Short mmCIF file of C-alpha atoms and ligand atoms in Angstrom, two decimals:
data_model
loop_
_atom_site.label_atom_id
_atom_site.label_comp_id
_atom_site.label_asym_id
_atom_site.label_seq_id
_atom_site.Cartn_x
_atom_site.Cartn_y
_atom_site.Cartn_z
CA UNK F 1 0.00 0.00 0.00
CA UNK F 2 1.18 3.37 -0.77
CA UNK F 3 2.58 5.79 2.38
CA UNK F 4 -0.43 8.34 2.57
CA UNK F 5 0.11 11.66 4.47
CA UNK F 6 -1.48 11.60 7.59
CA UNK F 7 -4.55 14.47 7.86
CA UNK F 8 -3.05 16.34 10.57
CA UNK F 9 -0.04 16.31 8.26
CA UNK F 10 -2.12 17.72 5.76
CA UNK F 11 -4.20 20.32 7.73
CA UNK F 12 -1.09 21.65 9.54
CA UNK F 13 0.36 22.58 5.71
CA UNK F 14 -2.99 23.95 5.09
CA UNK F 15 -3.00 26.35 8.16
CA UNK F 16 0.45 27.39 7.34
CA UNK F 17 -0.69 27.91 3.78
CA UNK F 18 -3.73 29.97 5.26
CA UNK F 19 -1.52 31.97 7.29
CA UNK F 20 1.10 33.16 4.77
CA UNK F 21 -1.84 33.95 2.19
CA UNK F 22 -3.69 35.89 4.43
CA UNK F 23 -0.34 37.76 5.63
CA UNK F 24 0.20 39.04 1.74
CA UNK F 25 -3.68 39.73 1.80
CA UNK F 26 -4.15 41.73 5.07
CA UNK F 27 -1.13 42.99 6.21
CA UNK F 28 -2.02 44.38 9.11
CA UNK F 29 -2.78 40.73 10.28
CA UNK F 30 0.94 40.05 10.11
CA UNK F 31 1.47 43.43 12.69
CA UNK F 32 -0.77 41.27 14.97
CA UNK F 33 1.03 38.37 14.51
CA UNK F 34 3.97 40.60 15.74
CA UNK F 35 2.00 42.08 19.03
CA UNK F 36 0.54 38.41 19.90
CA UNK F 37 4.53 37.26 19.46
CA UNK F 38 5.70 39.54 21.51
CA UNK F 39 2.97 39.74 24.15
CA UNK F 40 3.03 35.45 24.93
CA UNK F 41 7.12 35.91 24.90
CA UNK F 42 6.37 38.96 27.64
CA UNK F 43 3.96 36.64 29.74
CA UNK F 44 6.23 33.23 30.01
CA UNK F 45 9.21 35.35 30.87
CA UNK F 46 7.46 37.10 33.76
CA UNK F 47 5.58 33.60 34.81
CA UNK F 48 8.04 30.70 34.73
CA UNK F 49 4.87 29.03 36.55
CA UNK F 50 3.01 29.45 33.47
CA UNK F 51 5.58 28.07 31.27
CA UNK F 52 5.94 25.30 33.00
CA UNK F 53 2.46 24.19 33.26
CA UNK F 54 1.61 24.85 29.68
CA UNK F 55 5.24 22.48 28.79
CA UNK F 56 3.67 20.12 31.20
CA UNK F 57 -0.08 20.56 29.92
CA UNK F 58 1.29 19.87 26.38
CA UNK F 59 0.06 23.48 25.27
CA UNK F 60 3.19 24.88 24.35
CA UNK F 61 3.72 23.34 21.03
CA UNK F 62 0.72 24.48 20.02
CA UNK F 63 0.61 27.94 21.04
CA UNK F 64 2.52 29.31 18.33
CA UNK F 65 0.77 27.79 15.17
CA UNK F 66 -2.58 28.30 16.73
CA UNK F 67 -4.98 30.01 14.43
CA UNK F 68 -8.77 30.07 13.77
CA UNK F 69 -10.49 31.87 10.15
CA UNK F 70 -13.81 32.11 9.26
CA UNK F 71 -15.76 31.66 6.09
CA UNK F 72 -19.50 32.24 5.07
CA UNK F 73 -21.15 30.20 2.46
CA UNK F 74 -24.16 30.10 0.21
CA UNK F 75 -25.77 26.87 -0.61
CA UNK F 76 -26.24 23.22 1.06
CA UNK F 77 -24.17 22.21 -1.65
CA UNK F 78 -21.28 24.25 -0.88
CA UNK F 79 -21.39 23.60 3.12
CA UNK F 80 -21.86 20.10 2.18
CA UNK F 81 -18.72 20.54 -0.37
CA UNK F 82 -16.55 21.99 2.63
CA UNK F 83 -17.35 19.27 4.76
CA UNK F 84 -15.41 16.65 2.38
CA UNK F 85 -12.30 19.39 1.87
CA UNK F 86 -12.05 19.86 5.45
CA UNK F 87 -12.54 15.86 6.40
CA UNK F 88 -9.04 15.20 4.36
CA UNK F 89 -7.15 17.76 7.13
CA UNK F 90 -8.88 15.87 9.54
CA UNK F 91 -11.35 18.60 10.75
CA UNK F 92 -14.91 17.87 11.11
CA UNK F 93 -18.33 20.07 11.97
CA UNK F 94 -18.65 20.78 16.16
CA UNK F 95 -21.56 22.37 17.21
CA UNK F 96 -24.40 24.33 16.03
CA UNK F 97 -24.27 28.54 16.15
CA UNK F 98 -27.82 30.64 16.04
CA UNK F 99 -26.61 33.72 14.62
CA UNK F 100 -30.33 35.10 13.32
CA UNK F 101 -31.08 35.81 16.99
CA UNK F 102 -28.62 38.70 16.71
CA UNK F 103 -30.28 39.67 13.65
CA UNK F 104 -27.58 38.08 11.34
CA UNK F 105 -28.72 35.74 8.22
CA UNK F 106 -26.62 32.79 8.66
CA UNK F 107 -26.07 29.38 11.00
CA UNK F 108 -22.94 28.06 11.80
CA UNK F 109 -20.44 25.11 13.01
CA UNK F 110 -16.57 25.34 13.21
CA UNK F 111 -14.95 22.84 11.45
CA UNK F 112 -12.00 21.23 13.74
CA UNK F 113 -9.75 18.36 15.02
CA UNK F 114 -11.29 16.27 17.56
CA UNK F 115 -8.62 13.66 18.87
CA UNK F 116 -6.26 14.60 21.91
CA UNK F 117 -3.91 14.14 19.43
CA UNK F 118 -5.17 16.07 16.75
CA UNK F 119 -5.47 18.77 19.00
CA UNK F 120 -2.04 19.20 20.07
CA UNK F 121 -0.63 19.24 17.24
CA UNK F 122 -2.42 21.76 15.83
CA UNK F 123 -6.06 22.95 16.53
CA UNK F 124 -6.79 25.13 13.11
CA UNK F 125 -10.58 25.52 13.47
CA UNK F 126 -12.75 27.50 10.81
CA UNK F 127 -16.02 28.91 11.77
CA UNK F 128 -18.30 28.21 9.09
CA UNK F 129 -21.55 29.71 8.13
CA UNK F 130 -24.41 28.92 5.97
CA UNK F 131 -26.47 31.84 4.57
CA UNK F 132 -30.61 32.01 5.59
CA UNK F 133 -31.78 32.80 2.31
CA UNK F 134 -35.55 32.93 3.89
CA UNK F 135 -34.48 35.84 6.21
CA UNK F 136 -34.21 37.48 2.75
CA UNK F 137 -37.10 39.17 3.35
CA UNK F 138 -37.55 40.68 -0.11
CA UNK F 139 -38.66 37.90 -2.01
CA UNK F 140 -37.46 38.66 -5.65
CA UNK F 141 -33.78 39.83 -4.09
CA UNK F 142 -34.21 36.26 -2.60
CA UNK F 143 -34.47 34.22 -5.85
CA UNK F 144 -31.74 36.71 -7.20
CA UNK F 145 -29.36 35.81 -4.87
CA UNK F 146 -30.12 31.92 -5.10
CA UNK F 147 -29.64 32.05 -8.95
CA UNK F 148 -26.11 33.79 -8.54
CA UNK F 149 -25.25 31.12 -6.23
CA UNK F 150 -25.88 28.32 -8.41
CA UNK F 151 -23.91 29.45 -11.32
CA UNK F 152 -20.26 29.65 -9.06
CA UNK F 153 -18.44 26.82 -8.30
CA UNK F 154 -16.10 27.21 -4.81
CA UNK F 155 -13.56 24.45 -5.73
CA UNK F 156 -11.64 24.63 -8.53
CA UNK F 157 -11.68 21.33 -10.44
CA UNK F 158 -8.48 20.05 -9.36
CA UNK F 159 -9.53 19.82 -6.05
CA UNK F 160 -12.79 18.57 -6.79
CA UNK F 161 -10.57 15.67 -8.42
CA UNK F 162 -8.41 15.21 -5.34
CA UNK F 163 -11.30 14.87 -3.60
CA UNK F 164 -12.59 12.29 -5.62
CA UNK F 165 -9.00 10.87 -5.35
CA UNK F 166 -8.46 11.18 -1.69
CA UNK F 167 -12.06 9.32 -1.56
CA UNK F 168 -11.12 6.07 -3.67
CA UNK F 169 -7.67 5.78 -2.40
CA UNK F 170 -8.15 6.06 1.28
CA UNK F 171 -5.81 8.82 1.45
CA UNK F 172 -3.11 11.28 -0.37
CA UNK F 173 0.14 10.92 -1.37
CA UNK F 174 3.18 13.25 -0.35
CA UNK F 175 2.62 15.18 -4.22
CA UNK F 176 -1.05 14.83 -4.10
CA UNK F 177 -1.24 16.50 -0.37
CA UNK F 178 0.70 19.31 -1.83
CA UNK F 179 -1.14 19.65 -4.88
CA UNK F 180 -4.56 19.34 -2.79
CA UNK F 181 -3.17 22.07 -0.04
CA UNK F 182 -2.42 24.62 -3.21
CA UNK F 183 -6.07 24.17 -4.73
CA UNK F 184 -7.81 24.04 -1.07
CA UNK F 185 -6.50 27.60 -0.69
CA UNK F 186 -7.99 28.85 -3.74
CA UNK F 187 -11.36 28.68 -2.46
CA UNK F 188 -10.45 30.86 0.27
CA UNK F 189 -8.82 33.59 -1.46
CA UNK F 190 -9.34 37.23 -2.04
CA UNK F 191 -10.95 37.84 -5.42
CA UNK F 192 -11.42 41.70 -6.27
CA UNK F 193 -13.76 40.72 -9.24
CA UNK F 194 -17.03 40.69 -8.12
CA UNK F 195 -19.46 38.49 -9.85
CA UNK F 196 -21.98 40.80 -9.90
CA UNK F 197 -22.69 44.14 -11.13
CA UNK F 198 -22.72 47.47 -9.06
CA UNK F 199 -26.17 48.17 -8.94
CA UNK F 200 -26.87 44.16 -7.83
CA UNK F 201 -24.39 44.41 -5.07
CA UNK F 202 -25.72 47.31 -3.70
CA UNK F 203 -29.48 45.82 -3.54
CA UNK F 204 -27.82 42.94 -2.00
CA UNK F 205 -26.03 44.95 0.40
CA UNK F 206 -29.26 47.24 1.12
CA UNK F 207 -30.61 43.76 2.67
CA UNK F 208 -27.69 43.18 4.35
CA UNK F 209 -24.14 43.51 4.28
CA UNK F 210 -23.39 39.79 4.93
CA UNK F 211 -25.50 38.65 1.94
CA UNK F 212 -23.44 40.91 -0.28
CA UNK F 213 -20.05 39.69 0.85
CA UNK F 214 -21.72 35.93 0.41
CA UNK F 215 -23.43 36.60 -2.72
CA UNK F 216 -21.18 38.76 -4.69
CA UNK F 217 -17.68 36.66 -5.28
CA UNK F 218 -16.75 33.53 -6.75
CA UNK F 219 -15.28 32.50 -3.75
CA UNK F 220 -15.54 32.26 0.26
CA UNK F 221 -12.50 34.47 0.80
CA UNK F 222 -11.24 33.78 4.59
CA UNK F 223 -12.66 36.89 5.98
CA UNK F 224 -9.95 36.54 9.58
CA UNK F 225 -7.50 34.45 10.98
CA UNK F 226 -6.95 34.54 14.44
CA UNK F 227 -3.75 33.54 16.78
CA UNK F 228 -4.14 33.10 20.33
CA UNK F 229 -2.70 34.90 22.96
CA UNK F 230 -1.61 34.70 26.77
CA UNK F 231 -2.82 38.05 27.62
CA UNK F 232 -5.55 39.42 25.69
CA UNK F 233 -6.19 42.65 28.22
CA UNK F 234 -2.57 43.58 27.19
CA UNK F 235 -3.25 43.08 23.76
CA UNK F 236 -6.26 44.92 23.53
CA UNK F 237 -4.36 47.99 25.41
CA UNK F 238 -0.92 48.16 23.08
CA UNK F 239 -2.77 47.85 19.57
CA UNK F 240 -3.20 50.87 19.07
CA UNK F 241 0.53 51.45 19.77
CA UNK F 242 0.90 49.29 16.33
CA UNK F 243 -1.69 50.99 14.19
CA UNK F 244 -4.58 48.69 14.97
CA UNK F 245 -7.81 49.65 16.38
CA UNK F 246 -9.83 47.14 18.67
CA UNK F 247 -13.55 47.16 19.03
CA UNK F 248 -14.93 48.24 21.98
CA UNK F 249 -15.30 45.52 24.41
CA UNK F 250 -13.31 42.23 24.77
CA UNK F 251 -16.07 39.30 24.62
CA UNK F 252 -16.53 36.73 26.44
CA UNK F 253 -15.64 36.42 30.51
CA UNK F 254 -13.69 38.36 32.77
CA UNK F 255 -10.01 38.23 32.83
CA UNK F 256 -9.65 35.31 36.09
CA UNK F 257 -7.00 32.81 37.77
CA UNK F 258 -8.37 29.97 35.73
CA UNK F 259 -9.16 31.31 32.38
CA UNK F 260 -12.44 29.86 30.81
CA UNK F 261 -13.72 29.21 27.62
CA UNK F 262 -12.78 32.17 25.08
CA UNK F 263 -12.95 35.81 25.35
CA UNK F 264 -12.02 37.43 22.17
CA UNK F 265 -11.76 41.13 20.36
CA UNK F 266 -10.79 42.12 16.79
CA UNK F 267 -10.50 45.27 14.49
CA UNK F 268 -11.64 45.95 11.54
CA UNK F 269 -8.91 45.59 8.58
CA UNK F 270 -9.48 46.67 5.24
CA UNK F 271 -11.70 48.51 2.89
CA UNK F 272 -10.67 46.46 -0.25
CA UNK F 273 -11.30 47.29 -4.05
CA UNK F 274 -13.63 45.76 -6.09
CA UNK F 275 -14.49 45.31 -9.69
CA UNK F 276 -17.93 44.75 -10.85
CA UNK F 277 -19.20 42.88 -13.86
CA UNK F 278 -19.31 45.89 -16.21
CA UNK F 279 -15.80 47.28 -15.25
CA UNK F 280 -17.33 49.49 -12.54
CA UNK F 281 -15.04 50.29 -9.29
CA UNK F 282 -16.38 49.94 -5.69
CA UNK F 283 -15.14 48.58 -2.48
CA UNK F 284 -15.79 45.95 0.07
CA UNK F 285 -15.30 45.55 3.77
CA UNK F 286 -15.58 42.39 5.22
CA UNK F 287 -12.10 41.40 6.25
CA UNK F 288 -10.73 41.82 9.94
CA UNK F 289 -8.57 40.91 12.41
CA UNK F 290 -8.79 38.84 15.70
CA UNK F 291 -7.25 37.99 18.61
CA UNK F 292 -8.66 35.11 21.27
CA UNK F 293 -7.54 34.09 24.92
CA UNK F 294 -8.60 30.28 25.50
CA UNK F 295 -9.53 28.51 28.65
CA UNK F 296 -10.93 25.57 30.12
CA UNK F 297 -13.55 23.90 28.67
CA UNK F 298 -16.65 24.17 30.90
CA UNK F 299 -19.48 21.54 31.69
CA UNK F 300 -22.87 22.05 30.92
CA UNK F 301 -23.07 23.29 33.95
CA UNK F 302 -20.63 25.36 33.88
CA UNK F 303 -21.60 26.86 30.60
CA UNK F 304 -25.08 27.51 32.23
CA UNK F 305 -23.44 29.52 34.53
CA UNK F 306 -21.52 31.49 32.40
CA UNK F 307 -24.52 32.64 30.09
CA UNK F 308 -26.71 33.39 33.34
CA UNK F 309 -23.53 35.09 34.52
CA UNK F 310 -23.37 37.03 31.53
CA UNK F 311 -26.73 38.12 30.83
CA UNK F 312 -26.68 39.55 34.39
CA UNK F 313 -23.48 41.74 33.33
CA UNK F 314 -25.18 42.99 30.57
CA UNK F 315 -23.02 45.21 27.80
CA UNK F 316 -21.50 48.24 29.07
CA UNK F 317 -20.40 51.14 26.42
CA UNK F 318 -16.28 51.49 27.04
CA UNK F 319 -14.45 48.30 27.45
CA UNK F 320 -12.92 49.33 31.24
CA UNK F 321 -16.64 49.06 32.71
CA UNK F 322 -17.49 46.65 30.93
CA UNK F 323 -14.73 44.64 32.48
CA UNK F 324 -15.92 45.86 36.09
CA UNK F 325 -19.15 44.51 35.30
CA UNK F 326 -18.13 41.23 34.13
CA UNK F 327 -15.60 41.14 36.83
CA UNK F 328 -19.01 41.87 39.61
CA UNK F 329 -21.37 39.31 37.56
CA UNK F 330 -18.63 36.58 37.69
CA UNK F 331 -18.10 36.53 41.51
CA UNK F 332 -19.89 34.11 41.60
CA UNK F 333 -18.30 31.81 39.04
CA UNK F 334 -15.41 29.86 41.80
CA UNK F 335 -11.63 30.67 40.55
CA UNK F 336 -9.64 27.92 41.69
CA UNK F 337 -8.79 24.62 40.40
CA UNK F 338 -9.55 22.50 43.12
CA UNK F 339 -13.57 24.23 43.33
CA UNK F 340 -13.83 24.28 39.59
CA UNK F 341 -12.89 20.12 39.90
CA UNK F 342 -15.01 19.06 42.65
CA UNK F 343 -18.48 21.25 41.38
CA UNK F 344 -18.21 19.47 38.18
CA UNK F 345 -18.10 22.99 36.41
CA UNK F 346 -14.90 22.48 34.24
CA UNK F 347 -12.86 19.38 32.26
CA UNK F 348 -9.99 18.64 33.18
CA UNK F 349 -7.07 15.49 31.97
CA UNK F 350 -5.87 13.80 34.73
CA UNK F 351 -2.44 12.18 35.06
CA UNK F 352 -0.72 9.91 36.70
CA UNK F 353 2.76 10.83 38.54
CA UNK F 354 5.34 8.77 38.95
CA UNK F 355 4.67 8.11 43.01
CA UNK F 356 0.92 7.64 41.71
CA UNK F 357 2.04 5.17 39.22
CA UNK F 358 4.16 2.78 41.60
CA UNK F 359 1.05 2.43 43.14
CA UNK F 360 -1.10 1.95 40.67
CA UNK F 361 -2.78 -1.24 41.98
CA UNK F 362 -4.29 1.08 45.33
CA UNK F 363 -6.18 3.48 42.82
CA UNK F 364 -9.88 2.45 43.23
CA UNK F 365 -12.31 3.45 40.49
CA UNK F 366 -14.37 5.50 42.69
CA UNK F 367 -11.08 7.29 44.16
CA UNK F 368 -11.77 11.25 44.70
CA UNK F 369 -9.22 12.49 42.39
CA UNK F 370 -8.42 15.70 44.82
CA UNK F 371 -7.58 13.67 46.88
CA UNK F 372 -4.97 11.49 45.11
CA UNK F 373 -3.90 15.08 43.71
CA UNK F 374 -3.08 16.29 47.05
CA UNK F 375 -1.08 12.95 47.83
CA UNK F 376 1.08 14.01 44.96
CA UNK F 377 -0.22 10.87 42.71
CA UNK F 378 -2.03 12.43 40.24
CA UNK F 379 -1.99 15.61 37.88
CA UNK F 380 -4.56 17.62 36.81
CA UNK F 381 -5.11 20.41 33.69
CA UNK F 382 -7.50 21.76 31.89
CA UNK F 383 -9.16 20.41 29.43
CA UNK F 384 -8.79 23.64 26.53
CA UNK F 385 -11.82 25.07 25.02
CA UNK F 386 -11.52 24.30 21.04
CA UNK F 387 -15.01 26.18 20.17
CA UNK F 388 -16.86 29.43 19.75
CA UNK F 389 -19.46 31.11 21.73
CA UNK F 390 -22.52 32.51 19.94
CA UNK F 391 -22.93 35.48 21.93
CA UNK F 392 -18.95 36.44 21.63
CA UNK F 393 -19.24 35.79 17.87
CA UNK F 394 -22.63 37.90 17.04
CA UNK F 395 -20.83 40.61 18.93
CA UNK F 396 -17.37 39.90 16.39
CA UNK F 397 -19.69 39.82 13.48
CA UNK F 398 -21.58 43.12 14.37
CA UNK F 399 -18.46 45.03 14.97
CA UNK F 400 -17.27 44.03 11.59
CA UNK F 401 -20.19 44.84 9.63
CA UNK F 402 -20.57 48.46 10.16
CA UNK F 403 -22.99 50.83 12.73
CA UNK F 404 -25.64 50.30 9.88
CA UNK F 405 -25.96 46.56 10.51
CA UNK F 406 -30.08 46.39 10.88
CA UNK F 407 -31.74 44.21 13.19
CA UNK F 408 -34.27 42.12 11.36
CA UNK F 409 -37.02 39.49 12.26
CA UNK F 410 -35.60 36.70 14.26
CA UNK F 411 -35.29 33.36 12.59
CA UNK F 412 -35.49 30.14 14.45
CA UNK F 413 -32.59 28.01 15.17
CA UNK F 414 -32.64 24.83 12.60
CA UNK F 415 -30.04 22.84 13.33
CA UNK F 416 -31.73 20.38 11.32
CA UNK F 417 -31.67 22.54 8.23
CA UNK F 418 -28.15 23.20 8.62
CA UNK F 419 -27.45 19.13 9.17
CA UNK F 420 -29.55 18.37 6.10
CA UNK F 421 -27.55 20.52 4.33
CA UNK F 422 -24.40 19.60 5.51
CA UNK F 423 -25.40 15.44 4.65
CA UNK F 424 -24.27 14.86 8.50
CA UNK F 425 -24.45 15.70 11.95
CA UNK F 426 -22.51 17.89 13.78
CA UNK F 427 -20.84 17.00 16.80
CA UNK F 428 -21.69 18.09 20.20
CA UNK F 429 -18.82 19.56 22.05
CA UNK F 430 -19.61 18.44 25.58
CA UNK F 431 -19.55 14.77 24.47
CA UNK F 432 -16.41 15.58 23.06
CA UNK F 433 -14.66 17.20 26.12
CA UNK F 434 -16.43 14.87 28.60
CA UNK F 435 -14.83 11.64 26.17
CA UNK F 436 -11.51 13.62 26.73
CA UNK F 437 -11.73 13.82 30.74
CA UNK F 438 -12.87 10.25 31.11
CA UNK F 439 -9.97 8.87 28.61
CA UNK F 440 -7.60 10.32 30.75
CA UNK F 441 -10.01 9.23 34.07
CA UNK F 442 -9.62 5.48 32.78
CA UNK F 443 -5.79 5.53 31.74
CA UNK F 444 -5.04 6.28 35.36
CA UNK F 445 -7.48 3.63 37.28
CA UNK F 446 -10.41 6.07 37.52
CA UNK F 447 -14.19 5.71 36.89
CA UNK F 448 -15.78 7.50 33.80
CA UNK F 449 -18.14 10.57 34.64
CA UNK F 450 -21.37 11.59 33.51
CA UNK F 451 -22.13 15.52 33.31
CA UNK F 452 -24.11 16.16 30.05
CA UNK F 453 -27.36 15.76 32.37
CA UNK F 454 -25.88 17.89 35.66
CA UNK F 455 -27.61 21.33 36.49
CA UNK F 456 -26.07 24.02 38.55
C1 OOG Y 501 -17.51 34.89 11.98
C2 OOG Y 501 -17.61 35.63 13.28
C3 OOG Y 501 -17.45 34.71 14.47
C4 OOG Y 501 -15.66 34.12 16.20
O1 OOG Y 501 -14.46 34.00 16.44
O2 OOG Y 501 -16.53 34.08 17.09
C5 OOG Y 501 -16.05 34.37 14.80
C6 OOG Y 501 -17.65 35.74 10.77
O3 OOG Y 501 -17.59 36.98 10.86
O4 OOG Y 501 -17.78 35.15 9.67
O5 OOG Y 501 -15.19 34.30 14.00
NI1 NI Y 502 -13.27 34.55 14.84
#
């Protein structure tokens, strides 16, 4: 049998790929590159702690090629065409992402690596989302932008054929994975010709912004790319030292001991030039930058008290009291390891150490592991949040589409819509992290958990 390249092989070239593209496409995302560089340098020189755990934790590899992008899409057929591109870097759809009750056409899942493994090597994740084409309220507009849609094709036909290839084989070769990585990216490039005229794009824009940048080009241009950093409240305070301006707020929770799940901001990039059908000049905005803190996953009861949590805090104007508030609201949300363990709120990977391994044979399944922790047999750490949060990302889409975004009628979630038109499923994420914490529960002796059915 022929040596295949392995998928996280492959995806790992693609992110790379992604990253130097989008670098010669949006400079200013390189300058963030730069500030995010020299911030996490900055934090694990000051906290030798820190750089120790994440060594330990297995997080340090990854830190530094750790990106996420985000694409919007058109038609079932194209999400569905995605789905088969991203399966060959080993990424698949988690979780499902309501934007329309922010008033935003589209649904959403991020494509991403799911196994430990996967995951440390490196975690490139794309949001994805499907335009609503019945929150086009104008009906005519409606069929408009459905018949544009049909007539583009996102993959160019070589990778349509390695594809086909990749599905008949059972895998690439070294040239094929190459060849597949080069015509991958082409979907996701810039394209300044638009493939509509002025007049159209401006109806479609009159609607909403977002339908225009999904209707308008032949491709799903990566509209951001995001690194992660150590220290997001220091990032947000020395962009503008590099030219960048940062949206308001910083989403997500407060800055905390334990970081958890994501808290995010961005700034908007570029006003790029387009070309319509008959030669006419315009421009575009719908590329940005981003920058994301991660933390520890949280249970489903955890997450429950983060949204309540959240909703109390409410969205303050200036991003200094908005932090107070979050900082009041999440008082209540405990800050330390051993709390976040034993209430079931977070996931965490145990370990065993060395003294817990020589006495392997004493570790009963129903063992408390705090208590083995504090005998010095086991180790703990957090169990990284690899997904989005809706309310964080309606808040990163509004700030990117303008003052004039309008607020429309509310759709209703349809997950099943979005699976039917994906031809699968999409994972759901606490399964995922909950598999991950009782893995490492059974490797060292310990009894699986159950917390998809816990309430606060
Ligand atoms: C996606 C916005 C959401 C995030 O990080 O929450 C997002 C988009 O603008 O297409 O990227
Ligand atoms: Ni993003």
């Amino acid at each position: 049998m022929a040596e295949y390249v392995s998928a996280d092989e492959i995806r790992e070239m693609f992110a790379q790929a992604m990253s130097v593209m989008y670098q010669q496409e949006v400079p200013l995302y390189g300058t963030l590159l730069d500030l995010v560089a020299d911030v996490n340098i900055g934090v694990l020189e000051k906290h030798a702690m820190l750089l120790e755990k994440l060594t330990n934790d297995g997080e340090i590899g990854r830190l530094n090629v750790e990106r996420h992008g985000a694409i919007r899409v058109g038609t079932p057929e194209e999400l569905a065409g995605l789905r088969k591109v991203f399966a060959i870097m080993g990424m698949y759809p988690v979780g499902y992402y309501d934007l329309s009750v922010a008033g935003i056409p589209v649904h959403s899942t991020a494509f991403r690596p799911v196994e430990d493994a996967a995951l440390a090597r490196n975690p490139f994740r794309v949001f994805t989302s499907l335009l609503r084409p019945e929150l086009i309220e104008d009906t005519q507009l409606r069929a408009k932008a459905l018949q544009i849609l049909a007539k583009r094709s996102l993959f160019t036909p070589g990778c349509l054929e390695l594809v086909e290839i990749h599905a008949e084989q059972g895998g690439l070769t070294t040239t094929q994975a190459q060849r597949f990585v080069r015509e991958a990216l082409e979907t996701f490039r810039w394209r300044q010709q638009a493939c509509v005229d002025a007049q159209t794009y401006q109806t479609l824009h009159n609607a909403h912004r977002l339908v225009a940048d999904i209707v308008s080009f032949p491709g799903c241009h990566i509209n951001h790319l995001t690194p992660r950093t150590l220290d997001i409240d220091r990032v947000q305070a020395l962009m503008p030292e590099y030219g960048i301006t940062p949206k308001n707020v910083i989403e997500g929770p407060p800055r905390r001991k334990n970081p958890i799940l994501l808290r995010q901001t961005s700034f908007r990039a570029l006003e790029e030039k387009v070309i319509f059908t008959a030669g006419e000049q315009g421009a575009h905005t719908a590329r940005f930058g981003e920058i994301e803190q991660r933390g520890v996953a949280l249970t489903p009861a955890g997450r429950r008290l983060y949204d309540d949590l959240l909703a109390d805090a409410g969205v303050a104007g200036d991003n200094f009291s908005h932090q107070q508030h979050l900082q009041n609201a999440f008082a209540r949300f405990p800050d330390d390891e051993a709390t976040l363990r034993s209430a079931g709120l977070a996931w965490y990977r145990y370990k065993l150490l060395p003294a817990g391994d020589a006495n392997r044979q004493l570790i009963k399944p129903e063992d408390d592991p705090q208590e083995l922790i504090d005998r010095g047999w086991l180790a703990a750490s957090p169990v990284t949040y690899e997904d989005f949060l809706p309310v964080s990302a309606a808040g990163i889409f509004q700030s990117n589409l303008g003052a004039e975004t309008q607020v429309r009628e509310q759709g209703h979630a349809s997950q099943q819509a979005f699976e039917s038109a994906l031809g699968c499923a999409v994972k759901d994420a606490f399964v995922l992290y909950q598999e991950a914490e009782n893995r490492s529960r059974r490797a060292c002796g310990l009894a699986a958990v159950n917390r998809l059915t816990d309430t606060p």
